[in-house]
CSV table of C-alpha atoms and ligand atoms in Angstrom, one decimal:
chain,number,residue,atom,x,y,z
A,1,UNK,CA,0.0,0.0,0.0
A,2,UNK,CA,1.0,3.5,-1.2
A,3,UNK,CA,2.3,6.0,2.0
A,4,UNK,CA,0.8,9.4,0.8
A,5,UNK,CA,3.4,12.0,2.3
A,6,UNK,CA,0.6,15.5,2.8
A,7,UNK,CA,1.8,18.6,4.2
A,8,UNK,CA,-0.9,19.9,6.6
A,9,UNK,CA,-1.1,23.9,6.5
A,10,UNK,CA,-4.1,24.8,8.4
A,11,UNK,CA,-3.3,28.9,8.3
A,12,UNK,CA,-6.0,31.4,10.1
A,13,UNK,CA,-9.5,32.0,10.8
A,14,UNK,CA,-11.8,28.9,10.0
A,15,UNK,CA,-8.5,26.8,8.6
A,16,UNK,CA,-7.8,24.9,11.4
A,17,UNK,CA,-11.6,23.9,11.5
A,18,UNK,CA,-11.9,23.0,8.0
A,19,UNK,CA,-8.8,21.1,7.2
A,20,UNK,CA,-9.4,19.2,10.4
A,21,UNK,CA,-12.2,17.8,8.8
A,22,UNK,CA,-10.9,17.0,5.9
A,23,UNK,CA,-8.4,15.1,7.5
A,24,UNK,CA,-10.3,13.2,9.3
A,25,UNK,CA,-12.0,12.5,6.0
A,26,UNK,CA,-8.8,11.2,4.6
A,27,UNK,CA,-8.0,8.8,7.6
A,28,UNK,CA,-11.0,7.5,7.7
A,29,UNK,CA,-9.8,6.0,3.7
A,30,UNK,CA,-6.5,5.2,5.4
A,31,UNK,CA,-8.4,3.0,7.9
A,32,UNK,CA,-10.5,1.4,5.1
A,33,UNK,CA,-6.8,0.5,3.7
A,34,UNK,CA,-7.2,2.9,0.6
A,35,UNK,CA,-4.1,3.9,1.8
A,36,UNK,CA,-1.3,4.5,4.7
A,37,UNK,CA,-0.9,8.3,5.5
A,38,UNK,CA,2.2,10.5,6.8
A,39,UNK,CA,0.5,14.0,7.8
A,40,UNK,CA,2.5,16.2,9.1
A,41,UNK,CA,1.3,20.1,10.2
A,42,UNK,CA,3.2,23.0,9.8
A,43,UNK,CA,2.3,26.9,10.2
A,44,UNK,CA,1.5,29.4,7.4
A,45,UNK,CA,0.0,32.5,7.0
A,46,UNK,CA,-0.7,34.7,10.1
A,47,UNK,CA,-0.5,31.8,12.6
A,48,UNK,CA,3.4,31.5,10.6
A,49,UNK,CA,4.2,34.8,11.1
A,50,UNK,CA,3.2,34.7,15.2
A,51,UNK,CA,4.9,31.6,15.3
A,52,UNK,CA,8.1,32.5,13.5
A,53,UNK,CA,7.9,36.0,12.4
A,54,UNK,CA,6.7,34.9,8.6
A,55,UNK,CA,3.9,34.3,6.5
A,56,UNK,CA,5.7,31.2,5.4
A,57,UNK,CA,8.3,30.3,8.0
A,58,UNK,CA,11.7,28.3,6.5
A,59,UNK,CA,10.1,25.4,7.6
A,60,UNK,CA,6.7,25.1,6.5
A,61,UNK,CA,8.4,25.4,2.9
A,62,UNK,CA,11.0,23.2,3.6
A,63,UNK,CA,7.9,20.7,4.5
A,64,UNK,CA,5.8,21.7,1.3
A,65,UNK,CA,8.8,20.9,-0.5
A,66,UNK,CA,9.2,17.6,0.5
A,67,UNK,CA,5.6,16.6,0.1
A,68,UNK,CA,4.0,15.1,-2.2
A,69,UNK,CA,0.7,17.3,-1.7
A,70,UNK,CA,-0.1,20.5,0.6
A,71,UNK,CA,-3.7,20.4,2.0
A,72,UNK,CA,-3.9,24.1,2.7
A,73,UNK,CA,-6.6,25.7,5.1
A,74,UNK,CA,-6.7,29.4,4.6
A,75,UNK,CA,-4.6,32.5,5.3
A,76,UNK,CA,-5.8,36.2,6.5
A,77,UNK,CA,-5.7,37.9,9.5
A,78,UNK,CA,-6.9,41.3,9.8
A,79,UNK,CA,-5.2,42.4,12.7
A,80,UNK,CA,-1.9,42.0,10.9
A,81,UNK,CA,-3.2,44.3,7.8
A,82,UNK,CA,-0.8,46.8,9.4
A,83,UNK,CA,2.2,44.8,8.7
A,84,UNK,CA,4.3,45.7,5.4
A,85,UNK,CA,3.3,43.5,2.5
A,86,UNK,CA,6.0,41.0,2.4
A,87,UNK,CA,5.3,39.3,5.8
A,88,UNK,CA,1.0,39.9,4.9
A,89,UNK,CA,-0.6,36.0,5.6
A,90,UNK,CA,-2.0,36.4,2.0
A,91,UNK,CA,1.6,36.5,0.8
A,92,UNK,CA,2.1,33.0,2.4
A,93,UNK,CA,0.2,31.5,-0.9
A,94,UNK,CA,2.1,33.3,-3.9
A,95,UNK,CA,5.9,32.5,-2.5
A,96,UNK,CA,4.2,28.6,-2.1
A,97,UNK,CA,3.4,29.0,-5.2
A,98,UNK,CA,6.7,30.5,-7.1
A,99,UNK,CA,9.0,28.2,-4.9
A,100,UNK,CA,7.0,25.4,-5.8
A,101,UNK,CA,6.6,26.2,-9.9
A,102,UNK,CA,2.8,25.9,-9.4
A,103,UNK,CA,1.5,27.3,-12.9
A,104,UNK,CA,-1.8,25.0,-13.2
A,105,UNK,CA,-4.9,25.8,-11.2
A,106,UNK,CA,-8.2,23.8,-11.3
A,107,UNK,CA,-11.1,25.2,-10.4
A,108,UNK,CA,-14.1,23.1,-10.4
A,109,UNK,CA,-17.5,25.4,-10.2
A,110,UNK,CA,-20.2,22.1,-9.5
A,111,UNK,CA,-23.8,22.9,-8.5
A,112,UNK,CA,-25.0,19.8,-6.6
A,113,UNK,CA,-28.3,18.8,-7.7
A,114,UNK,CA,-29.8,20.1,-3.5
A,115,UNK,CA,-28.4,23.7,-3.9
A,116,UNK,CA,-29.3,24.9,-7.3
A,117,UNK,CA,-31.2,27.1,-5.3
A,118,UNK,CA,-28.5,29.0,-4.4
A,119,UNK,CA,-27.7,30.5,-7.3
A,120,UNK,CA,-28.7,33.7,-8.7
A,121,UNK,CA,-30.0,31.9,-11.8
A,122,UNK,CA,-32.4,30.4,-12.3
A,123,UNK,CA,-32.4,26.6,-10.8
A,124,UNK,CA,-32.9,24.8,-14.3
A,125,UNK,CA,-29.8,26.4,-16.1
A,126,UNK,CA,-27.6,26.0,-13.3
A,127,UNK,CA,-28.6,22.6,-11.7
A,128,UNK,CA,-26.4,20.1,-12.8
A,129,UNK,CA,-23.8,22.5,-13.8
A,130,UNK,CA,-20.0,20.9,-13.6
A,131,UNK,CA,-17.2,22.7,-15.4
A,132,UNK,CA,-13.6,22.3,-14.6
A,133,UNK,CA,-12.0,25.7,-15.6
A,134,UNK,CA,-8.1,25.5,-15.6
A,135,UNK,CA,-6.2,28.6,-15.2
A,136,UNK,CA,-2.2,29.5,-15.9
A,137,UNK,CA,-1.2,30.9,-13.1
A,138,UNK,CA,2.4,32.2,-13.1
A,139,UNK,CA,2.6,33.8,-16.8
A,140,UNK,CA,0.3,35.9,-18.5
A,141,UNK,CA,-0.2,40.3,-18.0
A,142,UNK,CA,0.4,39.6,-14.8
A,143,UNK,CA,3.8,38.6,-14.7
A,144,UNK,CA,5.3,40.0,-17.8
A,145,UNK,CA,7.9,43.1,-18.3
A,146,UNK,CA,8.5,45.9,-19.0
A,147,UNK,CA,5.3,47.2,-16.9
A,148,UNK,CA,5.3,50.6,-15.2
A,149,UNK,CA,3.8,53.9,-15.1
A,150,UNK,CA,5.9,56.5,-16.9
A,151,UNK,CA,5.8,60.0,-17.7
A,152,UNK,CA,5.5,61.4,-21.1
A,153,UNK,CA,6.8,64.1,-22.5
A,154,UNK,CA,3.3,65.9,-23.1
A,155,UNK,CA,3.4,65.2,-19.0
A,156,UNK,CA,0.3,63.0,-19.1
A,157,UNK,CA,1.1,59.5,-17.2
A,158,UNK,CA,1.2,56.4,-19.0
A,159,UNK,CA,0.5,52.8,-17.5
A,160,UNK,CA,1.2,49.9,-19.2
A,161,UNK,CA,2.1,46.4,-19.0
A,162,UNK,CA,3.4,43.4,-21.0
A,163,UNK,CA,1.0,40.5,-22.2
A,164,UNK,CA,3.3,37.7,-22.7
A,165,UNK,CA,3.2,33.8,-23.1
A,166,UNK,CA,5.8,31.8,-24.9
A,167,UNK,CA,4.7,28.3,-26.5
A,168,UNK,CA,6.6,26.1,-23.7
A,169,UNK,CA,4.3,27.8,-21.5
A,170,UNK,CA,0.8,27.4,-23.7
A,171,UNK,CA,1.9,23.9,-24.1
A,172,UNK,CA,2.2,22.9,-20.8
A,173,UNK,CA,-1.1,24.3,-19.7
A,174,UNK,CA,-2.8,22.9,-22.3
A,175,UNK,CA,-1.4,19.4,-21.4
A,176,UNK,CA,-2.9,19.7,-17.7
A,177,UNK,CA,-6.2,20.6,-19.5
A,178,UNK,CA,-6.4,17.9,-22.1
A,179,UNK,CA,-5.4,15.5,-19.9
A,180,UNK,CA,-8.3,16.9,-17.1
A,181,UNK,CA,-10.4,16.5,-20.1
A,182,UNK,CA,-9.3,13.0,-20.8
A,183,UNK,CA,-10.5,12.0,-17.2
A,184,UNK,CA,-14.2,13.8,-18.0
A,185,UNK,CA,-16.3,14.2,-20.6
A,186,UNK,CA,-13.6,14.7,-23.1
A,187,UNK,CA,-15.0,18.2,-24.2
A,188,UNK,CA,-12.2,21.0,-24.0
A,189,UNK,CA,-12.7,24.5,-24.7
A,190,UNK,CA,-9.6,27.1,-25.1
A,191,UNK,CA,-10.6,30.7,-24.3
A,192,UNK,CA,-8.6,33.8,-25.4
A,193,UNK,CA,-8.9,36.9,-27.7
A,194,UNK,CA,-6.9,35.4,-30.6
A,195,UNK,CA,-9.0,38.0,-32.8
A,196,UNK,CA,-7.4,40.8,-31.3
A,197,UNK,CA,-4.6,39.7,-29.3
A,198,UNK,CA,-1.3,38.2,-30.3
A,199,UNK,CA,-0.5,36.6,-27.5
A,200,UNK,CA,-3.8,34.6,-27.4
A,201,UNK,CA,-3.2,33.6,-31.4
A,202,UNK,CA,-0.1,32.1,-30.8
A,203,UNK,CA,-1.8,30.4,-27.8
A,204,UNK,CA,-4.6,29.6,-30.1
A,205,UNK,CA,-2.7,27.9,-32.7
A,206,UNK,CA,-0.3,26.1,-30.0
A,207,UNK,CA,-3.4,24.2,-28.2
A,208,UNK,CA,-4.7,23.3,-32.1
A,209,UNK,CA,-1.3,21.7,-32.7
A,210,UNK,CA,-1.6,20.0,-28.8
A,211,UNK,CA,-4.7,18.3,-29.9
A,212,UNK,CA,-3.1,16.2,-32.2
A,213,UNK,CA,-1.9,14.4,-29.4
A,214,UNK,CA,-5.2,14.0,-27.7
A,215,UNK,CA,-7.6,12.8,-31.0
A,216,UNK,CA,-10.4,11.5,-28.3
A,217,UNK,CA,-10.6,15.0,-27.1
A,218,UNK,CA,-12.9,17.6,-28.8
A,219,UNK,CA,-11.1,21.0,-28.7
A,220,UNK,CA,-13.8,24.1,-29.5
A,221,UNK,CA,-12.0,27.8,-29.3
A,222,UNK,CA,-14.2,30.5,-27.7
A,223,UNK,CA,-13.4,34.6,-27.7
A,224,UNK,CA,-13.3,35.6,-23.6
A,225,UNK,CA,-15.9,37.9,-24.4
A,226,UNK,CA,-18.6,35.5,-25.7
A,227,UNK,CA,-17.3,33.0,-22.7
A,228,UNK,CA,-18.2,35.2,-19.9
A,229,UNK,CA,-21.8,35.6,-21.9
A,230,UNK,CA,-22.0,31.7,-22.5
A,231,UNK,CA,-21.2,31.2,-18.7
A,232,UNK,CA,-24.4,33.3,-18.0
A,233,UNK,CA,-26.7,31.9,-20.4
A,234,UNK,CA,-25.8,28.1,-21.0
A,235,UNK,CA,-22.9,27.3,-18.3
A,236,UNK,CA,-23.8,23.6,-18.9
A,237,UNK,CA,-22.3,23.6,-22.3
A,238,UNK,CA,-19.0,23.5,-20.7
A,239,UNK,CA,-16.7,20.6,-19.5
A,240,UNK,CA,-13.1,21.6,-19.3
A,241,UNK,CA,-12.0,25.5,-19.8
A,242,UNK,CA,-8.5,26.1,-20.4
A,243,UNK,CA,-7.2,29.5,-20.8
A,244,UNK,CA,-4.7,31.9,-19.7
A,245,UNK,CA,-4.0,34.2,-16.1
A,246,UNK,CA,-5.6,36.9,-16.5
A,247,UNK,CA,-9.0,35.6,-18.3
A,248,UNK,CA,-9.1,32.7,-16.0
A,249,UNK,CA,-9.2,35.3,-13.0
A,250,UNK,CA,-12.6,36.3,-13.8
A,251,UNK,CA,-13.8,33.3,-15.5
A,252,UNK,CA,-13.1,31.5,-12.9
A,253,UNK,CA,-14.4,33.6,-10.3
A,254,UNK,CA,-17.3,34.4,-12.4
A,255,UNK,CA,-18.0,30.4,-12.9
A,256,UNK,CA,-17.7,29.9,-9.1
A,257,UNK,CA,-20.5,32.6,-8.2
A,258,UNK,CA,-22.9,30.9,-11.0
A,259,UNK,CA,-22.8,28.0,-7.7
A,260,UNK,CA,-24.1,30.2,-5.4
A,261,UNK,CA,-21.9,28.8,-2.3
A,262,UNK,CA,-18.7,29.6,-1.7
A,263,UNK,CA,-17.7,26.9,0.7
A,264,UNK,CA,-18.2,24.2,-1.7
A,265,UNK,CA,-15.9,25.1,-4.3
A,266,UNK,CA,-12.4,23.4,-4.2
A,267,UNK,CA,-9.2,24.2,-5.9
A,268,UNK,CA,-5.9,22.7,-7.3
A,269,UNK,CA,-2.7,24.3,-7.9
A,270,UNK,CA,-0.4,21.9,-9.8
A,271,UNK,CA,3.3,21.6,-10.8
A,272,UNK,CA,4.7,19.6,-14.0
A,273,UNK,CA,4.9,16.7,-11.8
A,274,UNK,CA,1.3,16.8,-10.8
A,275,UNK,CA,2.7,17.8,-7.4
A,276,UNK,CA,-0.2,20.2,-5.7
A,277,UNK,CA,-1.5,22.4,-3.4
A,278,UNK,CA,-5.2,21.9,-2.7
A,279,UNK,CA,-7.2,24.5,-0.9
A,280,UNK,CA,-11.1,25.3,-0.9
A,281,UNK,CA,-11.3,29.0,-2.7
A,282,UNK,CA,-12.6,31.1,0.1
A,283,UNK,CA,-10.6,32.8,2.4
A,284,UNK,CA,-10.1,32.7,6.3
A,285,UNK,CA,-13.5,34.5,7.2
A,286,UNK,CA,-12.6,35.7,10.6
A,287,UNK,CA,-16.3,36.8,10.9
A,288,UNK,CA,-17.0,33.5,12.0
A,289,UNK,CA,-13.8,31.6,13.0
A,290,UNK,CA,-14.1,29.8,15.8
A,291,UNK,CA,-17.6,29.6,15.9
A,292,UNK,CA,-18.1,25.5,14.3
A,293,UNK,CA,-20.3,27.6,11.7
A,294,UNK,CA,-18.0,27.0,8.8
A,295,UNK,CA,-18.5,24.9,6.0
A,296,UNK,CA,-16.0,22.1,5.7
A,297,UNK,CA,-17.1,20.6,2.4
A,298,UNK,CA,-14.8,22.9,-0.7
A,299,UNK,CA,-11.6,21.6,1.8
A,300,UNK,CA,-13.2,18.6,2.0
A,301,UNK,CA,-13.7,18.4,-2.2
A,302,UNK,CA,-9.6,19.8,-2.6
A,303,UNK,CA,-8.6,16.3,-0.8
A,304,UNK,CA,-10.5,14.9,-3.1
A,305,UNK,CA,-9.1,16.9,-6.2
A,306,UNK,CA,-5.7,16.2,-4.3
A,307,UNK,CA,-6.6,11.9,-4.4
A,308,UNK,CA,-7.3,12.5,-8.0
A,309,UNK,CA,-5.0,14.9,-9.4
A,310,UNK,CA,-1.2,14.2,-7.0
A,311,UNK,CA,-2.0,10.1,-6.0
A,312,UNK,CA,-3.9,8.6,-9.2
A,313,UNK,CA,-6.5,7.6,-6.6
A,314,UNK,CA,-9.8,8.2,-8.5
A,315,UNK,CA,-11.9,5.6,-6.7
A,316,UNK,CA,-11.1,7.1,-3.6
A,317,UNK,CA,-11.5,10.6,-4.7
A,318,UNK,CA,-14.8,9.6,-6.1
A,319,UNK,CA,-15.6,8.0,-3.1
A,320,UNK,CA,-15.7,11.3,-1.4
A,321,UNK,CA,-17.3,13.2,-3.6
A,322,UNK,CA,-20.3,10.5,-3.6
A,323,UNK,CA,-19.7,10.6,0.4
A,324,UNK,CA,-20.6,14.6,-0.1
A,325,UNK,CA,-23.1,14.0,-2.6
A,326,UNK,CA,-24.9,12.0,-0.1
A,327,UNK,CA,-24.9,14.2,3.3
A,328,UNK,CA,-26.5,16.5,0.7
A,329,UNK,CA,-29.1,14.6,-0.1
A,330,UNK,CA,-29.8,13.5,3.4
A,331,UNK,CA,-30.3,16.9,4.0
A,332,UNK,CA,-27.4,18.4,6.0
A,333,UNK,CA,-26.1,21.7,5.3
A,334,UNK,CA,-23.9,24.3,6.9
A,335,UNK,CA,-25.8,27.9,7.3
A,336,UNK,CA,-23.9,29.3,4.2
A,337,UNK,CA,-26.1,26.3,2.4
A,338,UNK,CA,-29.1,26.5,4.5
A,339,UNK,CA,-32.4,25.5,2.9
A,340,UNK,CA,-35.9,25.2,3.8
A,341,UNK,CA,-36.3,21.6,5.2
A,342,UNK,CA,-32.5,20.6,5.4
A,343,UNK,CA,-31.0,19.8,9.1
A,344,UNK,CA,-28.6,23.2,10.3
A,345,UNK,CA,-25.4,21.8,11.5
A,346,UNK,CA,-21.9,23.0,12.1
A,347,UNK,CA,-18.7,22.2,10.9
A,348,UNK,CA,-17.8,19.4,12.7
A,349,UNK,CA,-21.0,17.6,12.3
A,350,UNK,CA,-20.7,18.1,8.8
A,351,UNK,CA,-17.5,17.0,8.5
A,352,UNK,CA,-18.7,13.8,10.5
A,353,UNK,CA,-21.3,13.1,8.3
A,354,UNK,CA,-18.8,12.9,5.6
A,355,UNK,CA,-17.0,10.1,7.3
A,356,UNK,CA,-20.2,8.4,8.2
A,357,UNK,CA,-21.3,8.5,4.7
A,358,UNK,CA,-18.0,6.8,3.6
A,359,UNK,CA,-19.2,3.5,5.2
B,1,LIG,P1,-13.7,35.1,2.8
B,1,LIG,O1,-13.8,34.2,1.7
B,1,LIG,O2,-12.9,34.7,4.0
B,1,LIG,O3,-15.2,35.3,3.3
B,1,LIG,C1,-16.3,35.9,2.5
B,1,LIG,C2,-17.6,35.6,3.1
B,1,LIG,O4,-17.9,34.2,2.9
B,1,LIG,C3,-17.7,35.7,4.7
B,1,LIG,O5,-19.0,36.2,5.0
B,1,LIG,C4,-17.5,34.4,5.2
B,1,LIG,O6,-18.1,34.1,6.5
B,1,LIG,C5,-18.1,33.5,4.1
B,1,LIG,N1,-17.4,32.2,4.0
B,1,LIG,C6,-16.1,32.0,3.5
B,1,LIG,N2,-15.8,30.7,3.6
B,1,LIG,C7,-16.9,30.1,4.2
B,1,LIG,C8,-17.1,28.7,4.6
B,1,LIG,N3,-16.3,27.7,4.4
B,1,LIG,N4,-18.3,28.4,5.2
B,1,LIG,C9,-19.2,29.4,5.4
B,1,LIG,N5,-19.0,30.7,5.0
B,1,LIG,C10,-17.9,31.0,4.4
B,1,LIG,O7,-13.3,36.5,2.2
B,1,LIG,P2,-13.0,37.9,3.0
B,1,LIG,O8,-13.8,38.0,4.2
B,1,LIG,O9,-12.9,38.9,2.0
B,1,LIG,O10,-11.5,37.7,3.5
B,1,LIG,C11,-11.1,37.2,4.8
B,1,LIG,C12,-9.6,37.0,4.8
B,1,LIG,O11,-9.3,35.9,4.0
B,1,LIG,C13,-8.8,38.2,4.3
B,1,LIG,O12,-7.7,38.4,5.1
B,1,LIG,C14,-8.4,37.8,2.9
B,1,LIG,O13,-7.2,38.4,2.4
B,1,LIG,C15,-8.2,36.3,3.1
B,1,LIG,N6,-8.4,35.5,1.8
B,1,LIG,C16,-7.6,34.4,1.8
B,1,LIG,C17,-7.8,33.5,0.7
B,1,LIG,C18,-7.0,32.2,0.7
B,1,LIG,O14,-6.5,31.8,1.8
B,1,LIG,N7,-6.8,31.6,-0.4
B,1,LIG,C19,-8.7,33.7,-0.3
B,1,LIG,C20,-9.5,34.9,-0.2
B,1,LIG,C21,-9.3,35.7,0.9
């Protein structure tokens, strides 16, 4: 039996809560002999900085470096807004994610079958919804140079920044996606602005060439303009969405508000190795840390992404998504998910459930 080697980084407000949770999720697997587990916790964010003066302390990265997955809780503390931004919690996630090479994010947006009425559309185009939307996260506007704001010689002030991808880059992404799409429903759409933008031809033409590789995939291109309007009208056209930083920032974000419910929605960040850090997308909400009010269920979901996506484990990542699946039906939610006629509990009798429902 596989050992799965997991870094543990709970981080502030409602972390701890959550990932606890989800840990106990994962050994309940282990004691079903899905597999043997070596957890090990480590501080980040700003429960890193109190303990060792940094949003990611020497060794909580040493630790995310040699594991083979980082469940990650949340990171943001208010009372430390004052610090400068280098030692912020939030900053805890981006150097993870340079000193790891994490350039792939995966962000499911699902709306389970009990909380289409969470949405702000309308239950019938929504309901059923599942689209895996995977994002390049270390290229792109964001990162490229020469940016700045200069002064012209008129004297007006002139911003600008560099859109830049190269086809190493484009490739790579569009591997993770086609390969995502492989284990779905073999539908891939590439989003970019190839009839304006440069940038987005070349990554246009580079995922036409990639699907050579993949002939059981169906690649469809789609302007980000007409994507964001196709998210609102028909979201359940879409499987997998590939595309690049800066459009999968709103896409994505955009995709995951179409559910209604931010603490179901999970997240992978993944290295060329399929190495990963999996976290749910919310943040730490310190409005109700501490409280057993959160919901557990998008960390819950990232172990499951991390089964699937770092181990090779499907059955056992399926296993807890039918495991979540079913408290639904049985009518548990957390109060972000409440519902006329579903049972109110709290986060650690939701996470309970969970187990239960894993047999
Ligand atoms: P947030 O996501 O923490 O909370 C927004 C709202 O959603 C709050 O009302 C909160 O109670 C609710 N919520 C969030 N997760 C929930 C859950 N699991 N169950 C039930 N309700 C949930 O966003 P915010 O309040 O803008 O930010 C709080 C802190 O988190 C800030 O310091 C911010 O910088 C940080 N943040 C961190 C991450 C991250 O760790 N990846 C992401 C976003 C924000």
């Amino acid at each position: 039996m596989s050992t799965l080697n997991i870094a543990v980084l709970a981080g502030d407000g409602i972390g701890p809560e959550i990932t606890e949770q989800a840990v106990a999720v994962l050994e309940r697997l282990s004691e079903q002999g899905q597999f043997a587990l070596n957890l090990e916790h480590a501080a980040v964010g700003g429960a890193g900085y109190r303990a060792k003066g940094h949003p990611l302390p020497e060794g909580t990265l040493a630790l995310a470096k040699a594991s083979q997955a980082i469940l990650f809780g949340s990171v943001g503390d208010f009372s430390l807004d004052h610090l400068s931004r280098e030692l912020r919690p939030e900053q805890a996630i981006l150097g993870l994610r340079k000193a790891l090479g994490l350039f792939a994010n995966l962000r499911p947006a699902v709306v389970f079958p009990e909380l289409g009425h969470a949405s702000t559309l309308k239950p019938e185009i929504v309901s059923g919804m599942d689209i895996l939307i995977v994002r390049e996260l270390t290229g792109d506007i964001y990162f490229g140079q020469p940016r700045g704001i200069r002064r012209l010689e008129n004297g007006d002030r002139e911003g600008f920044d560099t859109m830049v991808y190269n086809e190493t880059e484009i490739r790579r992404i569009g591997r993770v996606a086609f390969e995502a799409a492989a284990k779905r429903s073999r539908r891939l759409c590439s989003v970019d602005k190839a009839n304006v933008l440069e940038t987005t031809q070349l990554w246009r033409d580079v995922m036409t060439e990639l699907a050579a590789d993949y002939p059981n995939i169906e690649l469809s291109h789609m302007y980000v303009d007409n994507a964001a309007m196709q998210l609102l009208k028909n979201p359940k056209q879409f499987d997998v969405m590939v595309t690049g930083n800066m459009f999968g920032d709103i896409l994505s974000d955009e995709a995951s508000m179409l559910t209604g419910s931010i603490g179901m929605l999970a997240s992978a960040s993944l290295d060329s190795n399929n190495k990963g850090l999996y976290e749910p997308i919310h943040g730490s909400a310190p409005d109700i840390a501490g409280q057993d009010k959160a919901n557990p269920l998008a960390t819950i979901l990232s172990a499951a992404m991390m089964l699937r996506y770092s181990f090779g484990l499907e059955a056992s990542a399926q296993a807890i998504e039918q495991a979540v699946s079913k408290v639904l039906a049985q009518g548990y939610a957390t109060a972000d998910i409440q519902r006329p006629g579903a049972q109110l509990v709290g986060t650690k009798a939701m996470g309970q459930a969970v187990v239960a429902a894993l047999g």
